[in-house]
């Protein structure tokens, strides 16, 4: 029996609870039985043999969970095997997820996280800690939501030399730029509509200033090139200064503008609005994400998919569960 603790019970945490409920049979076929033994948000919790449906409904109705016991206390007092961290991202401190993850790994517990902050702040440190304590870390959900990129690099392209990664890693800005291109609307007007889609960061400056894409690029580059890059290593320019007129000029020559994140094996790490040919596979529309991986053996591999959303992020978290525990079950 795999005992799961979920820390963070916002949209993503609840998405995970729903996925674990709806797809339990499918998941248990791959990894064996699991039970959720604790759920915590920033101020409240529930533990025992948790009824996931009840926990989701309770949180939606009351804005909290039934018990006042805090996450730190649960960490010390509840027996669990896997921490699923869906706490909110802070790319500068990594908290609160960083402390939870460190504590769990130190106790030899496996961790799956959708939170970019801890990996951006302490990527190598966390992997060293995991190795020392024979614990495992899954972080597919930190980049590109449902789009398979982390395990693509780690497994499918294993043994390839990776030269360069180029991607559209932020759905909110891609949506804004797409609409600016097609409807010639100014940036400020579209931002509020983008927020209504529910995929923008709590502070949308994280999206439009390129911070979210920069954080994801750090995680991908550290995965692909074994760097120990930090957020401060990325050269970042956001989309605030892009005007609808810029699209007109670009369009006349067959180009569009997208917020491109690029990393290469020589250490380049950059997020900036770029002119790209309309025919370039990265010229995608709406909230989609995409990643182009350039390798020696496989050549170019291109992935496209939904980069945000509770179901999509839950998809990545569940895939990490199967990846970590499926092998234990010889799947
Ligand atoms: N705010 C992010 C985006 C959500 O727009 O892509 C996923 O990290």
mmCIF file of C-alpha atoms and ligand atoms in Angstrom:
data_model
loop_
_atom_site.group_PDB
_atom_site.id
_atom_site.type_symbol
_atom_site.label_atom_id
_atom_site.label_comp_id
_atom_site.label_asym_id
_atom_site.label_seq_id
_atom_site.Cartn_x
_atom_site.Cartn_y
_atom_site.Cartn_z
ATOM 1 C CA UNK A 1 0.000 0.000 0.000
ATOM 2 C CA UNK A 2 1.409 3.382 -1.014
ATOM 3 C CA UNK A 3 0.498 6.031 1.534
ATOM 4 C CA UNK A 4 0.138 9.455 -0.052
ATOM 5 C CA UNK A 5 0.189 12.920 1.538
ATOM 6 C CA UNK A 6 -0.946 15.872 -0.575
ATOM 7 C CA UNK A 7 0.355 19.291 0.483
ATOM 8 C CA UNK A 8 -1.332 22.200 -1.247
ATOM 9 C CA UNK A 9 -5.053 21.916 -1.942
ATOM 10 C CA UNK A 10 -5.777 24.646 -4.466
ATOM 11 C CA UNK A 11 -6.842 23.945 -8.051
ATOM 12 C CA UNK A 12 -3.947 21.589 -8.731
ATOM 13 C CA UNK A 13 -4.196 19.666 -5.450
ATOM 14 C CA UNK A 14 -7.920 19.185 -5.955
ATOM 15 C CA UNK A 15 -7.271 18.176 -9.577
ATOM 16 C CA UNK A 16 -4.959 15.470 -8.259
ATOM 17 C CA UNK A 17 -7.613 14.321 -5.773
ATOM 18 C CA UNK A 18 -10.165 14.067 -8.584
ATOM 19 C CA UNK A 19 -7.763 12.209 -10.873
ATOM 20 C CA UNK A 20 -6.896 9.759 -8.087
ATOM 21 C CA UNK A 21 -10.609 9.190 -7.468
ATOM 22 C CA UNK A 22 -11.755 8.893 -11.082
ATOM 23 C CA UNK A 23 -8.797 6.865 -12.363
ATOM 24 C CA UNK A 24 -8.089 4.841 -9.223
ATOM 25 C CA UNK A 25 -8.673 1.484 -10.883
ATOM 26 C CA UNK A 26 -6.456 2.344 -13.835
ATOM 27 C CA UNK A 27 -3.683 3.684 -11.606
ATOM 28 C CA UNK A 28 -3.842 0.796 -9.134
ATOM 29 C CA UNK A 29 -3.436 -1.654 -12.009
ATOM 30 C CA UNK A 30 -0.090 -0.033 -12.641
ATOM 31 C CA UNK A 31 1.198 0.700 -9.144
ATOM 32 C CA UNK A 32 -0.819 -1.394 -6.713
ATOM 33 C CA UNK A 33 -3.047 -0.073 -3.960
ATOM 34 C CA UNK A 34 -2.661 3.449 -2.642
ATOM 35 C CA UNK A 35 -4.442 5.523 -0.030
ATOM 36 C CA UNK A 36 -4.343 9.219 0.727
ATOM 37 C CA UNK A 37 -3.485 9.561 4.411
ATOM 38 C CA UNK A 38 -3.195 13.344 4.701
ATOM 39 C CA UNK A 39 -4.069 16.524 2.858
ATOM 40 C CA UNK A 40 -2.927 19.957 3.991
ATOM 41 C CA UNK A 41 -3.385 23.467 2.702
ATOM 42 C CA UNK A 42 -1.706 26.580 4.111
ATOM 43 C CA UNK A 43 -3.814 26.663 7.263
ATOM 44 C CA UNK A 44 -5.758 23.440 7.693
ATOM 45 C CA UNK A 45 -5.753 19.732 6.970
ATOM 46 C CA UNK A 46 -7.423 16.356 7.082
ATOM 47 C CA UNK A 47 -5.810 13.023 7.854
ATOM 48 C CA UNK A 48 -6.621 9.358 8.422
ATOM 49 C CA UNK A 49 -8.008 7.282 5.569
ATOM 50 C CA UNK A 50 -9.046 10.382 3.641
ATOM 51 C CA UNK A 51 -12.212 10.343 1.559
ATOM 52 C CA UNK A 52 -11.042 12.406 -1.412
ATOM 53 C CA UNK A 53 -14.504 13.414 -2.601
ATOM 54 C CA UNK A 54 -15.381 14.637 0.874
ATOM 55 C CA UNK A 55 -12.114 16.587 1.152
ATOM 56 C CA UNK A 56 -12.663 18.339 -2.191
ATOM 57 C CA UNK A 57 -16.277 19.198 -1.380
ATOM 58 C CA UNK A 58 -15.377 20.397 2.113
ATOM 59 C CA UNK A 59 -12.644 22.672 0.779
ATOM 60 C CA UNK A 60 -14.902 24.135 -1.908
ATOM 61 C CA UNK A 61 -17.690 24.768 0.570
ATOM 62 C CA UNK A 62 -15.636 26.111 3.487
ATOM 63 C CA UNK A 63 -12.463 27.421 1.844
ATOM 64 C CA UNK A 64 -10.447 25.184 4.177
ATOM 65 C CA UNK A 65 -10.136 21.630 5.451
ATOM 66 C CA UNK A 66 -11.783 20.394 8.677
ATOM 67 C CA UNK A 67 -8.777 20.156 11.027
ATOM 68 C CA UNK A 68 -6.530 22.946 12.381
ATOM 69 C CA UNK A 69 -3.494 20.661 12.370
ATOM 70 C CA UNK A 70 -0.794 22.278 10.207
ATOM 71 C CA UNK A 71 1.233 20.704 7.418
ATOM 72 C CA UNK A 72 4.468 20.673 9.515
ATOM 73 C CA UNK A 73 2.784 18.681 12.270
ATOM 74 C CA UNK A 74 1.355 16.213 9.759
ATOM 75 C CA UNK A 75 4.796 15.755 8.242
ATOM 76 C CA UNK A 76 6.135 14.612 11.585
ATOM 77 C CA UNK A 77 3.179 12.638 12.870
ATOM 78 C CA UNK A 78 1.595 10.905 9.891
ATOM 79 C CA UNK A 79 3.227 7.855 8.280
ATOM 80 C CA UNK A 80 3.402 8.277 4.526
ATOM 81 C CA UNK A 81 5.505 7.090 1.564
ATOM 82 C CA UNK A 82 4.890 9.786 -1.036
ATOM 83 C CA UNK A 83 4.509 13.532 -0.713
ATOM 84 C CA UNK A 84 2.631 15.193 -3.561
ATOM 85 C CA UNK A 85 3.513 18.867 -3.324
ATOM 86 C CA UNK A 86 1.140 21.236 -5.107
ATOM 87 C CA UNK A 87 1.848 24.287 -2.961
ATOM 88 C CA UNK A 88 2.094 27.682 -4.716
ATOM 89 C CA UNK A 89 5.271 28.654 -6.546
ATOM 90 C CA UNK A 90 7.761 31.228 -5.287
ATOM 91 C CA UNK A 91 10.732 31.167 -7.655
ATOM 92 C CA UNK A 92 12.824 33.356 -5.345
ATOM 93 C CA UNK A 93 12.560 31.444 -2.044
ATOM 94 C CA UNK A 94 11.092 28.115 -3.190
ATOM 95 C CA UNK A 95 8.865 28.198 -0.107
ATOM 96 C CA UNK A 96 6.734 26.740 1.304
ATOM 97 C CA UNK A 97 7.321 23.697 -0.917
ATOM 98 C CA UNK A 98 11.103 23.674 -0.537
ATOM 99 C CA UNK A 99 11.046 23.014 3.213
ATOM 100 C CA UNK A 100 8.374 20.336 2.882
ATOM 101 C CA UNK A 101 10.253 18.596 0.091
ATOM 102 C CA UNK A 102 13.576 18.692 1.953
ATOM 103 C CA UNK A 103 11.970 17.305 5.077
ATOM 104 C CA UNK A 104 10.226 14.518 3.177
ATOM 105 C CA UNK A 105 13.362 13.531 1.249
ATOM 106 C CA UNK A 106 15.440 13.575 4.456
ATOM 107 C CA UNK A 107 13.015 11.034 5.874
ATOM 108 C CA UNK A 108 13.437 8.873 2.746
ATOM 109 C CA UNK A 109 9.977 9.675 1.376
ATOM 110 C CA UNK A 110 9.418 10.026 -2.368
ATOM 111 C CA UNK A 111 8.272 13.391 -3.665
ATOM 112 C CA UNK A 112 6.236 14.428 -6.683
ATOM 113 C CA UNK A 113 5.855 18.137 -7.197
ATOM 114 C CA UNK A 114 4.077 20.535 -9.512
ATOM 115 C CA UNK A 115 5.793 23.454 -7.783
ATOM 116 C CA UNK A 116 8.569 25.068 -9.820
ATOM 117 C CA UNK A 117 9.997 27.106 -6.940
ATOM 118 C CA UNK A 118 11.842 24.364 -5.011
ATOM 119 C CA UNK A 119 13.500 23.006 -8.173
ATOM 120 C CA UNK A 120 14.496 26.428 -9.426
ATOM 121 C CA UNK A 121 16.062 27.338 -6.086
ATOM 122 C CA UNK A 122 17.684 24.020 -5.169
ATOM 123 C CA UNK A 123 17.643 21.574 -8.101
ATOM 124 C CA UNK A 124 20.945 19.741 -7.468
ATOM 125 C CA UNK A 125 20.650 19.968 -3.699
ATOM 126 C CA UNK A 126 17.286 18.204 -3.804
ATOM 127 C CA UNK A 127 18.586 15.442 -6.049
ATOM 128 C CA UNK A 128 21.625 14.935 -3.819
ATOM 129 C CA UNK A 129 19.329 14.733 -0.813
ATOM 130 C CA UNK A 130 17.097 12.240 -2.617
ATOM 131 C CA UNK A 131 20.058 10.078 -3.572
ATOM 132 C CA UNK A 132 21.465 10.115 -0.049
ATOM 133 C CA UNK A 133 18.136 8.980 1.371
ATOM 134 C CA UNK A 134 17.211 6.610 -1.462
ATOM 135 C CA UNK A 135 14.140 8.637 -2.275
ATOM 136 C CA UNK A 136 12.802 9.616 -5.683
ATOM 137 C CA UNK A 137 11.611 12.931 -7.131
ATOM 138 C CA UNK A 138 9.049 13.317 -9.915
ATOM 139 C CA UNK A 139 8.617 16.781 -11.417
ATOM 140 C CA UNK A 140 6.945 16.300 -14.807
ATOM 141 C CA UNK A 141 4.166 18.660 -13.673
ATOM 142 C CA UNK A 142 6.522 21.611 -13.159
ATOM 143 C CA UNK A 143 6.999 22.210 -16.891
ATOM 144 C CA UNK A 144 4.386 22.169 -19.611
ATOM 145 C CA UNK A 145 1.501 20.656 -17.616
ATOM 146 C CA UNK A 146 0.284 17.586 -19.462
ATOM 147 C CA UNK A 147 2.937 17.970 -22.158
ATOM 148 C CA UNK A 148 5.501 15.190 -21.631
ATOM 149 C CA UNK A 149 8.861 16.943 -21.522
ATOM 150 C CA UNK A 150 10.792 15.969 -18.384
ATOM 151 C CA UNK A 151 10.518 12.217 -18.890
ATOM 152 C CA UNK A 152 10.943 12.742 -22.648
ATOM 153 C CA UNK A 153 14.386 14.178 -21.940
ATOM 154 C CA UNK A 154 15.217 11.781 -19.096
ATOM 155 C CA UNK A 155 14.025 8.558 -20.688
ATOM 156 C CA UNK A 156 12.862 8.666 -24.303
ATOM 157 C CA UNK A 157 15.879 10.684 -25.425
ATOM 158 C CA UNK A 158 18.322 9.063 -22.996
ATOM 159 C CA UNK A 159 21.691 8.464 -24.647
ATOM 160 C CA UNK A 160 21.210 11.379 -27.049
ATOM 161 C CA UNK A 161 23.351 14.466 -26.870
ATOM 162 C CA UNK A 162 20.954 17.348 -26.496
ATOM 163 C CA UNK A 163 22.167 20.519 -28.184
ATOM 164 C CA UNK A 164 19.324 22.931 -27.724
ATOM 165 C CA UNK A 165 15.833 23.350 -26.287
ATOM 166 C CA UNK A 166 13.445 25.941 -27.606
ATOM 167 C CA UNK A 167 9.928 26.255 -26.360
ATOM 168 C CA UNK A 168 6.769 28.158 -25.669
ATOM 169 C CA UNK A 169 6.526 27.490 -21.953
ATOM 170 C CA UNK A 170 3.874 29.952 -20.804
ATOM 171 C CA UNK A 171 0.257 29.630 -21.896
ATOM 172 C CA UNK A 172 -0.914 32.987 -20.589
ATOM 173 C CA UNK A 173 1.554 35.028 -22.636
ATOM 174 C CA UNK A 174 1.017 32.845 -25.701
ATOM 175 C CA UNK A 175 -2.696 33.501 -25.438
ATOM 176 C CA UNK A 176 -2.090 37.251 -25.125
ATOM 177 C CA UNK A 177 0.298 37.331 -28.092
ATOM 178 C CA UNK A 178 -2.019 35.182 -30.237
ATOM 179 C CA UNK A 179 -4.913 37.539 -29.660
ATOM 180 C CA UNK A 180 -2.763 40.598 -30.190
ATOM 181 C CA UNK A 181 -1.699 39.130 -33.522
ATOM 182 C CA UNK A 182 -5.185 38.252 -34.712
ATOM 183 C CA UNK A 183 -7.308 41.005 -33.195
ATOM 184 C CA UNK A 184 -4.794 43.814 -32.822
ATOM 185 C CA UNK A 185 -5.963 44.393 -29.259
ATOM 186 C CA UNK A 186 -3.598 46.032 -26.770
ATOM 187 C CA UNK A 187 -1.836 43.921 -24.191
ATOM 188 C CA UNK A 188 -3.543 45.379 -21.098
ATOM 189 C CA UNK A 189 -7.028 44.615 -22.426
ATOM 190 C CA UNK A 190 -6.242 40.973 -23.140
ATOM 191 C CA UNK A 191 -4.481 40.331 -19.836
ATOM 192 C CA UNK A 192 -7.680 40.465 -17.800
ATOM 193 C CA UNK A 193 -9.337 38.042 -20.232
ATOM 194 C CA UNK A 194 -6.333 35.748 -19.980
ATOM 195 C CA UNK A 195 -6.737 35.807 -16.187
ATOM 196 C CA UNK A 196 -10.342 34.720 -16.578
ATOM 197 C CA UNK A 197 -9.140 31.530 -18.273
ATOM 198 C CA UNK A 198 -7.729 30.562 -14.884
ATOM 199 C CA UNK A 199 -4.236 29.631 -16.042
ATOM 200 C CA UNK A 200 -2.451 32.886 -15.184
ATOM 201 C CA UNK A 201 -0.263 32.877 -12.081
ATOM 202 C CA UNK A 202 -1.805 34.361 -8.918
ATOM 203 C CA UNK A 203 0.375 37.359 -9.664
ATOM 204 C CA UNK A 204 0.110 37.670 -13.483
ATOM 205 C CA UNK A 205 3.361 39.631 -13.567
ATOM 206 C CA UNK A 206 5.036 36.245 -13.230
ATOM 207 C CA UNK A 207 3.600 35.393 -16.643
ATOM 208 C CA UNK A 208 3.993 38.643 -18.558
ATOM 209 C CA UNK A 209 7.464 39.446 -17.242
ATOM 210 C CA UNK A 210 8.620 36.013 -18.399
ATOM 211 C CA UNK A 211 9.400 34.723 -14.876
ATOM 212 C CA UNK A 212 7.231 31.617 -15.200
ATOM 213 C CA UNK A 213 8.823 30.655 -18.537
ATOM 214 C CA UNK A 214 12.266 31.436 -17.063
ATOM 215 C CA UNK A 215 11.645 29.140 -14.094
ATOM 216 C CA UNK A 216 10.531 26.309 -16.387
ATOM 217 C CA UNK A 217 13.585 26.832 -18.581
ATOM 218 C CA UNK A 218 15.884 26.457 -15.552
ATOM 219 C CA UNK A 219 14.245 23.129 -14.710
ATOM 220 C CA UNK A 220 14.464 21.833 -18.294
ATOM 221 C CA UNK A 221 18.048 22.985 -18.786
ATOM 222 C CA UNK A 222 19.144 21.392 -15.515
ATOM 223 C CA UNK A 223 17.450 18.188 -16.644
ATOM 224 C CA UNK A 224 18.842 18.160 -20.186
ATOM 225 C CA UNK A 225 22.339 19.539 -19.653
ATOM 226 C CA UNK A 226 23.065 18.582 -16.029
ATOM 227 C CA UNK A 227 23.530 22.268 -15.217
ATOM 228 C CA UNK A 228 23.018 23.733 -11.784
ATOM 229 C CA UNK A 229 21.374 26.816 -13.260
ATOM 230 C CA UNK A 230 19.383 29.164 -11.071
ATOM 231 C CA UNK A 231 16.653 31.638 -11.887
ATOM 232 C CA UNK A 232 19.224 34.460 -11.877
ATOM 233 C CA UNK A 233 21.148 32.621 -14.641
ATOM 234 C CA UNK A 234 18.336 33.307 -17.147
ATOM 235 C CA UNK A 235 18.288 36.429 -19.283
ATOM 236 C CA UNK A 236 14.635 37.417 -19.273
ATOM 237 C CA UNK A 237 12.620 39.963 -21.232
ATOM 238 C CA UNK A 238 8.836 39.917 -20.863
ATOM 239 C CA UNK A 239 6.064 40.854 -23.281
ATOM 240 C CA UNK A 240 4.943 44.122 -21.698
ATOM 241 C CA UNK A 241 6.402 46.272 -24.458
ATOM 242 C CA UNK A 242 4.991 44.327 -27.395
ATOM 243 C CA UNK A 243 2.368 46.339 -29.275
ATOM 244 C CA UNK A 244 -0.260 45.239 -31.826
ATOM 245 C CA UNK A 245 1.602 47.366 -34.396
ATOM 246 C CA UNK A 246 4.682 45.183 -33.973
ATOM 247 C CA UNK A 247 2.631 42.254 -35.251
ATOM 248 C CA UNK A 248 1.623 44.212 -38.359
ATOM 249 C CA UNK A 249 5.221 44.911 -39.274
ATOM 250 C CA UNK A 250 6.226 41.307 -38.548
ATOM 251 C CA UNK A 251 3.228 39.871 -40.412
ATOM 252 C CA UNK A 252 4.096 41.695 -43.640
ATOM 253 C CA UNK A 253 7.285 39.648 -43.802
ATOM 254 C CA UNK A 254 5.656 36.343 -42.786
ATOM 255 C CA UNK A 255 6.693 36.482 -39.145
ATOM 256 C CA UNK A 256 4.884 36.508 -35.846
ATOM 257 C CA UNK A 257 6.046 37.230 -32.294
ATOM 258 C CA UNK A 258 6.168 34.653 -29.514
ATOM 259 C CA UNK A 259 7.745 34.485 -26.052
ATOM 260 C CA UNK A 260 10.456 31.926 -26.730
ATOM 261 C CA UNK A 261 12.451 30.167 -24.014
ATOM 262 C CA UNK A 262 15.796 28.859 -25.215
ATOM 263 C CA UNK A 263 18.609 26.915 -23.582
ATOM 264 C CA UNK A 264 21.636 25.295 -25.165
ATOM 265 C CA UNK A 265 24.395 22.980 -24.067
ATOM 266 C CA UNK A 266 26.908 25.836 -23.951
ATOM 267 C CA UNK A 267 24.987 27.576 -21.194
ATOM 268 C CA UNK A 268 22.647 29.930 -23.027
ATOM 269 C CA UNK A 269 19.479 30.528 -21.018
ATOM 270 C CA UNK A 270 17.139 33.122 -22.421
ATOM 271 C CA UNK A 271 13.460 34.028 -22.420
ATOM 272 C CA UNK A 272 12.436 36.821 -24.764
ATOM 273 C CA UNK A 273 9.858 37.840 -27.346
ATOM 274 C CA UNK A 274 11.197 36.688 -30.725
ATOM 275 C CA UNK A 275 10.239 37.093 -34.327
ATOM 276 C CA UNK A 276 9.500 33.629 -35.629
ATOM 277 C CA UNK A 277 8.347 32.500 -39.065
ATOM 278 C CA UNK A 278 4.621 31.811 -39.230
ATOM 279 C CA UNK A 279 5.586 28.366 -40.557
ATOM 280 C CA UNK A 280 7.830 27.602 -37.546
ATOM 281 C CA UNK A 281 6.284 24.826 -35.417
ATOM 282 C CA UNK A 282 6.666 27.118 -32.393
ATOM 283 C CA UNK A 283 4.205 29.603 -33.917
ATOM 284 C CA UNK A 284 1.366 28.044 -31.926
ATOM 285 C CA UNK A 285 -1.867 29.726 -30.876
ATOM 286 C CA UNK A 286 -3.860 30.129 -27.680
ATOM 287 C CA UNK A 287 -2.818 28.694 -24.349
ATOM 288 C CA UNK A 288 -0.837 25.794 -25.819
ATOM 289 C CA UNK A 289 2.781 25.077 -24.905
ATOM 290 C CA UNK A 290 5.390 23.529 -27.185
ATOM 291 C CA UNK A 291 8.965 22.305 -26.962
ATOM 292 C CA UNK A 292 11.492 21.591 -29.682
ATOM 293 C CA UNK A 293 14.412 19.416 -28.587
ATOM 294 C CA UNK A 294 17.475 19.241 -30.850
ATOM 295 C CA UNK A 295 19.556 16.098 -30.443
ATOM 296 C CA UNK A 296 22.313 14.215 -32.240
ATOM 297 C CA UNK A 297 20.641 10.827 -32.664
ATOM 298 C CA UNK A 298 16.925 11.572 -32.709
ATOM 299 C CA UNK A 299 17.285 14.839 -34.620
ATOM 300 C CA UNK A 300 14.513 17.282 -33.789
ATOM 301 C CA UNK A 301 11.686 16.162 -31.519
ATOM 302 C CA UNK A 302 8.684 18.426 -31.150
ATOM 303 C CA UNK A 303 6.029 18.201 -28.439
ATOM 304 C CA UNK A 304 2.890 20.281 -28.178
ATOM 305 C CA UNK A 305 0.146 20.223 -25.558
ATOM 306 C CA UNK A 306 -1.760 21.859 -22.776
ATOM 307 C CA UNK A 307 0.685 23.522 -20.416
ATOM 308 C CA UNK A 308 -1.650 24.364 -17.551
ATOM 309 C CA UNK A 309 -4.922 23.450 -15.886
ATOM 310 C CA UNK A 310 -5.834 21.228 -12.963
ATOM 311 C CA UNK A 311 -6.599 18.088 -14.996
ATOM 312 C CA UNK A 312 -3.550 18.528 -17.192
ATOM 313 C CA UNK A 313 -1.234 19.036 -14.227
ATOM 314 C CA UNK A 314 -2.818 16.071 -12.479
ATOM 315 C CA UNK A 315 -2.056 14.022 -15.599
ATOM 316 C CA UNK A 316 1.644 14.757 -15.155
ATOM 317 C CA UNK A 317 1.532 13.978 -11.426
ATOM 318 C CA UNK A 318 -0.203 10.656 -11.982
ATOM 319 C CA UNK A 319 2.323 9.785 -14.709
ATOM 320 C CA UNK A 320 5.116 10.389 -12.179
ATOM 321 C CA UNK A 321 3.366 8.081 -9.706
ATOM 322 C CA UNK A 322 3.260 5.336 -12.301
ATOM 323 C CA UNK A 323 6.851 6.068 -13.253
ATOM 324 C CA UNK A 324 8.081 5.820 -9.650
ATOM 325 C CA UNK A 325 5.970 2.944 -8.363
ATOM 326 C CA UNK A 326 5.122 1.128 -11.598
ATOM 327 C CA UNK A 327 8.610 -0.256 -11.787
ATOM 328 C CA UNK A 328 8.229 -1.635 -8.267
ATOM 329 C CA UNK A 329 5.261 -3.552 -9.644
ATOM 330 C CA UNK A 330 6.982 -4.694 -12.823
ATOM 331 C CA UNK A 331 4.534 -2.874 -15.095
HETATM 332 N N1 LIG B 1 0.756 30.578 -15.585
HETATM 333 C C1 LIG B 1 1.248 29.414 -16.256
HETATM 334 C C2 LIG B 1 0.974 29.538 -17.729
HETATM 335 C C3 LIG B 1 0.588 28.197 -15.659
HETATM 336 O O1 LIG B 1 0.279 30.469 -18.141
HETATM 337 O O2 LIG B 1 1.490 28.750 -18.509
HETATM 338 C C4 LIG B 1 1.356 26.929 -15.773
HETATM 339 O O3 LIG B 1 2.596 26.946 -15.101
#
